[in-house]
Coordinates of C-alpha atoms in Angstrom, one line a residue:
M97 CA 41.2 88.3 -66.6
P98 CA 38.2 89.6 -68.6
R99 CA 39.1 91.9 -71.6
I100 CA 36.4 94.5 -71.2
L101 CA 37.1 98.1 -72.1
L102 CA 36.4 100.3 -69.1
K103 CA 34.1 103.3 -69.3
T104 CA 32.9 105.9 -66.8
E105 CA 29.3 104.7 -67.1
D106 CA 30.2 101.2 -65.8
H107 CA 31.8 100.8 -62.3
S108 CA 31.3 97.0 -62.2
R109 CA 33.2 95.3 -59.4
D110 CA 33.6 92.2 -61.5
S111 CA 35.7 93.6 -64.3
S112 CA 39.0 92.3 -62.9
G113 CA 37.8 88.8 -62.0
M114 CA 39.1 89.4 -58.4
R115 CA 37.2 89.4 -55.1
Y116 CA 38.5 92.6 -53.6
V117 CA 40.3 94.6 -56.2
Y118 CA 38.7 96.2 -59.3
P119 CA 39.6 99.0 -61.7
V120 CA 37.2 101.8 -62.8
I121 CA 37.6 105.0 -64.8
S122 CA 36.7 107.7 -62.3
R123 CA 35.5 111.0 -63.8
R124 CA 35.9 112.7 -60.4
A125 CA 39.4 111.3 -59.8
G126 CA 40.4 111.9 -63.4
G127 CA 41.7 108.5 -64.6
V128 CA 42.0 104.9 -63.6
S129 CA 41.1 104.2 -59.9
V130 CA 42.0 101.0 -58.3
G131 CA 39.0 100.1 -56.2
I132 CA 39.2 98.1 -52.9
N133 CA 35.9 96.4 -52.2
L134 CA 35.6 95.4 -48.6
N135 CA 31.9 94.6 -49.0
P136 CA 31.9 91.8 -51.6
N137 CA 28.5 90.6 -50.2
N138 CA 26.8 93.8 -51.5
A139 CA 25.8 94.7 -47.9
C140 CA 25.8 98.3 -46.6
N141 CA 24.5 100.0 -43.5
W142 CA 22.8 102.7 -45.7
R143 CA 20.5 102.3 -48.7
C144 CA 21.0 105.3 -51.0
I145 CA 18.3 105.4 -53.6
Y146 CA 20.8 106.3 -56.4
C147 CA 23.1 103.3 -55.6
Q148 CA 24.4 101.3 -58.5
V149 CA 25.1 98.1 -56.5
P150 CA 23.0 95.2 -57.6
D151 CA 21.0 93.2 -55.0
L152 CA 22.0 95.7 -52.3
K153 CA 21.1 94.6 -48.8
R154 CA 21.4 95.9 -45.3
G155 CA 24.3 94.7 -43.2
G156 CA 28.1 94.5 -42.9
P157 CA 30.8 92.6 -44.7
P158 CA 32.0 89.1 -44.1
P159 CA 35.6 88.7 -42.6
I160 CA 38.1 90.1 -45.0
D161 CA 40.9 87.7 -46.3
L162 CA 43.8 90.2 -46.0
A163 CA 46.2 87.8 -47.5
L164 CA 44.0 87.4 -50.6
L165 CA 43.6 91.2 -50.8
E166 CA 47.3 91.7 -50.7
R167 CA 47.9 89.1 -53.5
E168 CA 45.2 90.6 -55.7
L169 CA 46.5 94.1 -55.3
D170 CA 50.0 92.9 -56.1
D171 CA 48.8 91.1 -59.2
F172 CA 46.8 94.0 -60.4
L173 CA 49.6 96.5 -60.0
N174 CA 51.9 94.2 -61.8
W175 CA 49.3 94.0 -64.7
V176 CA 49.1 97.8 -64.8
C177 CA 52.8 98.6 -64.4
S178 CA 54.3 95.7 -66.5
G179 CA 51.5 94.3 -68.5
D180 CA 49.0 95.4 -71.2
F181 CA 46.2 96.7 -68.9
M182 CA 46.4 100.3 -70.0
T183 CA 46.5 99.6 -73.7
T184 CA 43.9 96.9 -73.8
R185 CA 41.4 98.0 -71.1
V186 CA 41.5 101.7 -70.9
P187 CA 40.4 104.2 -73.6
E188 CA 42.9 106.9 -74.8
G189 CA 42.7 110.0 -72.6
A190 CA 42.2 108.1 -69.4
R191 CA 45.4 106.0 -69.4
Q192 CA 46.8 107.2 -66.1
L193 CA 46.6 105.6 -62.7
V194 CA 45.4 108.1 -60.2
D195 CA 44.5 106.5 -56.9
V196 CA 43.7 103.5 -54.7
A197 CA 40.2 104.0 -53.4
F198 CA 38.4 102.2 -50.6
S199 CA 34.9 102.2 -52.0
G200 CA 33.1 99.1 -53.3
N201 CA 29.7 97.7 -52.7
G202 CA 29.0 99.0 -49.2
E203 CA 30.5 101.1 -46.4
P204 CA 34.2 100.3 -46.3
T205 CA 34.7 101.3 -42.7
S206 CA 32.2 98.7 -41.6
A207 CA 34.9 96.0 -42.1
A208 CA 36.6 95.2 -38.8
E209 CA 39.8 94.9 -40.9
F210 CA 39.6 98.4 -42.3
P211 CA 42.7 99.8 -40.5
D212 CA 44.7 96.7 -41.3
A213 CA 43.6 97.0 -45.0
V214 CA 44.9 100.6 -45.1
A215 CA 48.3 99.5 -43.8
L216 CA 48.3 96.7 -46.3
V217 CA 47.6 99.1 -49.2
E218 CA 50.5 101.3 -48.1
R219 CA 52.8 98.3 -47.9
V220 CA 51.9 97.1 -51.4
L221 CA 52.3 100.6 -52.9
A222 CA 55.7 100.9 -51.4
R223 CA 56.7 97.5 -52.8
H224 CA 55.8 98.7 -56.3
G225 CA 57.5 102.0 -55.9
L226 CA 54.2 103.9 -55.9
A227 CA 54.2 105.2 -52.3
G228 CA 53.7 109.0 -52.5
K229 CA 52.8 108.7 -56.2
L230 CA 49.3 107.2 -55.9
I231 CA 46.9 108.8 -53.5
V232 CA 44.9 106.6 -51.1
R233 CA 41.3 107.6 -50.9
L234 CA 38.4 106.5 -48.6
I235 CA 34.9 107.0 -50.0
T236 CA 32.6 106.8 -46.9
N237 CA 29.2 107.8 -45.6
G238 CA 30.9 108.7 -42.3
S239 CA 28.4 106.8 -40.2
L240 CA 31.0 104.9 -38.2
L241 CA 33.4 107.7 -37.4
D242 CA 32.8 107.4 -33.7
R243 CA 34.7 104.1 -33.7
K244 CA 38.3 104.4 -32.6
A245 CA 39.5 101.8 -35.2
V246 CA 37.9 103.8 -38.0
Q247 CA 39.5 106.9 -36.8
A248 CA 42.9 105.1 -36.6
G249 CA 42.5 104.0 -40.3
I250 CA 41.5 107.5 -41.4
A251 CA 44.4 109.1 -39.5
R252 CA 46.8 106.7 -41.2
I253 CA 45.4 107.7 -44.6
G254 CA 45.9 111.3 -43.6
R255 CA 49.5 110.8 -42.5
G256 CA 50.3 109.1 -45.8
G257 CA 49.0 112.0 -47.8
G258 CA 45.7 110.5 -48.7
E259 CA 42.2 111.9 -48.4
V260 CA 38.6 111.1 -47.6
W261 CA 35.5 111.7 -49.6
F262 CA 32.6 112.1 -47.1
K263 CA 29.1 111.6 -48.4
L264 CA 26.7 114.4 -47.5
D265 CA 23.6 114.4 -49.7
A266 CA 21.1 116.3 -47.5
G267 CA 21.0 118.7 -44.6
T268 CA 17.9 117.5 -42.8
S269 CA 16.9 114.3 -41.1
A270 CA 14.0 113.9 -43.5
G271 CA 16.3 114.4 -46.5
M272 CA 18.9 111.9 -45.2
A273 CA 16.2 109.3 -44.6
R274 CA 14.7 109.8 -48.0
I275 CA 17.9 109.7 -50.0
N276 CA 20.3 107.6 -47.9
G277 CA 17.8 105.4 -45.9
T278 CA 19.4 106.4 -42.6
R279 CA 18.2 107.8 -39.4
A280 CA 21.2 110.1 -39.1
R281 CA 20.7 113.5 -37.4
P282 CA 22.3 116.6 -38.9
D283 CA 24.1 117.5 -35.7
V284 CA 25.7 114.1 -35.4
V285 CA 26.7 114.1 -39.1
A286 CA 28.3 117.6 -38.5
R287 CA 30.3 116.2 -35.6
R288 CA 31.5 113.2 -37.5
L289 CA 32.4 115.4 -40.5
A290 CA 34.5 117.7 -38.2
C291 CA 36.2 114.6 -36.7
C292 CA 37.1 113.3 -40.2
A293 CA 38.5 116.6 -41.4
A294 CA 40.7 116.7 -38.3
L295 CA 42.2 113.3 -39.2
A296 CA 42.7 113.6 -43.0
P297 CA 42.1 116.0 -45.8
T298 CA 38.4 115.7 -46.4
W299 CA 36.2 116.5 -49.4
V300 CA 32.4 116.4 -49.1
Q301 CA 30.8 114.5 -51.9
T302 CA 27.2 115.3 -52.7
C303 CA 24.9 113.7 -55.3
V304 CA 22.1 115.9 -56.5
F305 CA 19.4 114.7 -58.9
R306 CA 15.8 115.2 -59.9
M307 CA 13.2 113.1 -58.1
D308 CA 9.8 112.8 -59.8
G309 CA 11.0 115.5 -62.1
A310 CA 11.7 118.0 -59.3
A311 CA 15.1 119.4 -58.3
P312 CA 16.0 119.5 -54.6
A313 CA 13.8 121.9 -52.7
E314 CA 15.2 125.2 -51.6
Q315 CA 14.6 124.3 -47.9
E316 CA 16.8 121.2 -48.3
L317 CA 19.5 123.2 -50.1
Q318 CA 19.6 125.8 -47.4
A319 CA 19.8 123.1 -44.7
W320 CA 22.7 121.4 -46.6
L321 CA 24.5 124.7 -46.9
A322 CA 24.0 125.5 -43.2
L323 CA 25.5 122.1 -42.3
L324 CA 28.5 122.8 -44.6
S325 CA 29.2 126.3 -43.4
P326 CA 30.7 125.7 -40.0
A327 CA 32.9 122.9 -41.4
A328 CA 34.1 124.9 -44.4
P329 CA 37.4 126.2 -42.9
A330 CA 38.5 122.6 -42.2
L331 CA 37.4 121.0 -45.5
A332 CA 39.4 120.5 -48.7
G333 CA 36.3 121.2 -50.8
V334 CA 33.1 119.8 -52.2
H335 CA 32.5 117.3 -55.0
L336 CA 29.1 118.1 -56.5
Y337 CA 27.9 115.5 -59.0
S338 CA 24.7 114.2 -60.6
L339 CA 23.8 110.7 -61.9
A340 CA 26.3 109.3 -64.4
R341 CA 25.0 105.7 -64.2
P342 CA 21.5 104.3 -63.6
S343 CA 20.4 103.4 -60.1
L344 CA 19.8 99.7 -59.5
Q345 CA 17.3 100.5 -56.6
K346 CA 13.6 100.4 -56.8
E347 CA 13.4 104.2 -57.0
A348 CA 15.4 104.3 -60.2
P349 CA 12.5 105.3 -62.5
R350 CA 11.9 108.3 -60.3
L351 CA 15.4 109.7 -60.6
G352 CA 16.8 112.0 -63.2
R353 CA 20.1 113.8 -64.0
L354 CA 20.3 117.5 -63.2
E355 CA 21.5 120.1 -65.8
A356 CA 25.0 121.5 -65.6
G357 CA 23.7 125.1 -65.3
W358 CA 21.6 124.2 -62.2
M359 CA 24.6 122.6 -60.6
E360 CA 26.9 125.5 -61.3
E361 CA 24.4 127.8 -59.6
L362 CA 24.5 125.6 -56.5
A363 CA 28.3 125.5 -56.8
D364 CA 28.5 129.3 -56.7
R365 CA 26.5 129.2 -53.4
V366 CA 29.0 126.8 -52.0
R367 CA 31.9 128.9 -53.1
Q368 CA 30.5 131.8 -51.1
L369 CA 31.3 129.7 -48.1
G370 CA 34.9 129.9 -49.1
L371 CA 35.0 126.3 -50.4
T372 CA 36.6 124.9 -53.6
V373 CA 33.9 123.1 -55.6
R374 CA 34.4 120.5 -58.4
V375 CA 31.3 119.9 -60.5
S376 CA 30.6 116.7 -62.4
P377 CA 27.2 117.0 -64.1

């Protein structure tokens, strides 16, 4: 396997030499995250303008080889638990395994095998004595939560003590179209968010950034807060973050990182809704 030192600025899915399993250092999770990439063809049903996936295209994943996924996860955990992965690949200060995260190069729940993959991960973690020690996370745009199979997979994550990070970058249809390339309506997103929170502990994750030098408009921020407000009692909290790695989409030259002070001011407004907020400038 390639001997490349991991860093927070690089979340390459190729660092392990595997098809479905890849390690990253996650600044939000606080250590080494074992990524599960169910979209190895770089296809997603959204097109977020800050996305770091190269050659991103619209669509869904190919059929998932669950047997290969299981072998890869087994091999990787053996490398971490019994090999030299931590000492040769991870900088000091980040040498702790924190989660297994369904993330990758597209929307994980678009894979028909998603609920089976959740069960597979639970089985492998149990085999390595890591059940209940590593949290299982789903990082999702929430767009497919009306599907019963997706709900079943999320409910399984919830029952196992895992959690969901639900993408919510805007509060208006125009904002969602501009940032995420989706025709989603705020009322539909709100319903899906409530459904998700009822199935598993759910954090909202929101990426904020400058576009053409300007911070998000106050109208957009108010709409986003208004969408959060009714869901607040059911949510675990909000991950508020800016750009840590460059976008690989055509809008990249127009995007810029927001200052920590600006983000803390927004976080204070979210806290007024009764929500926990974690800020990653």
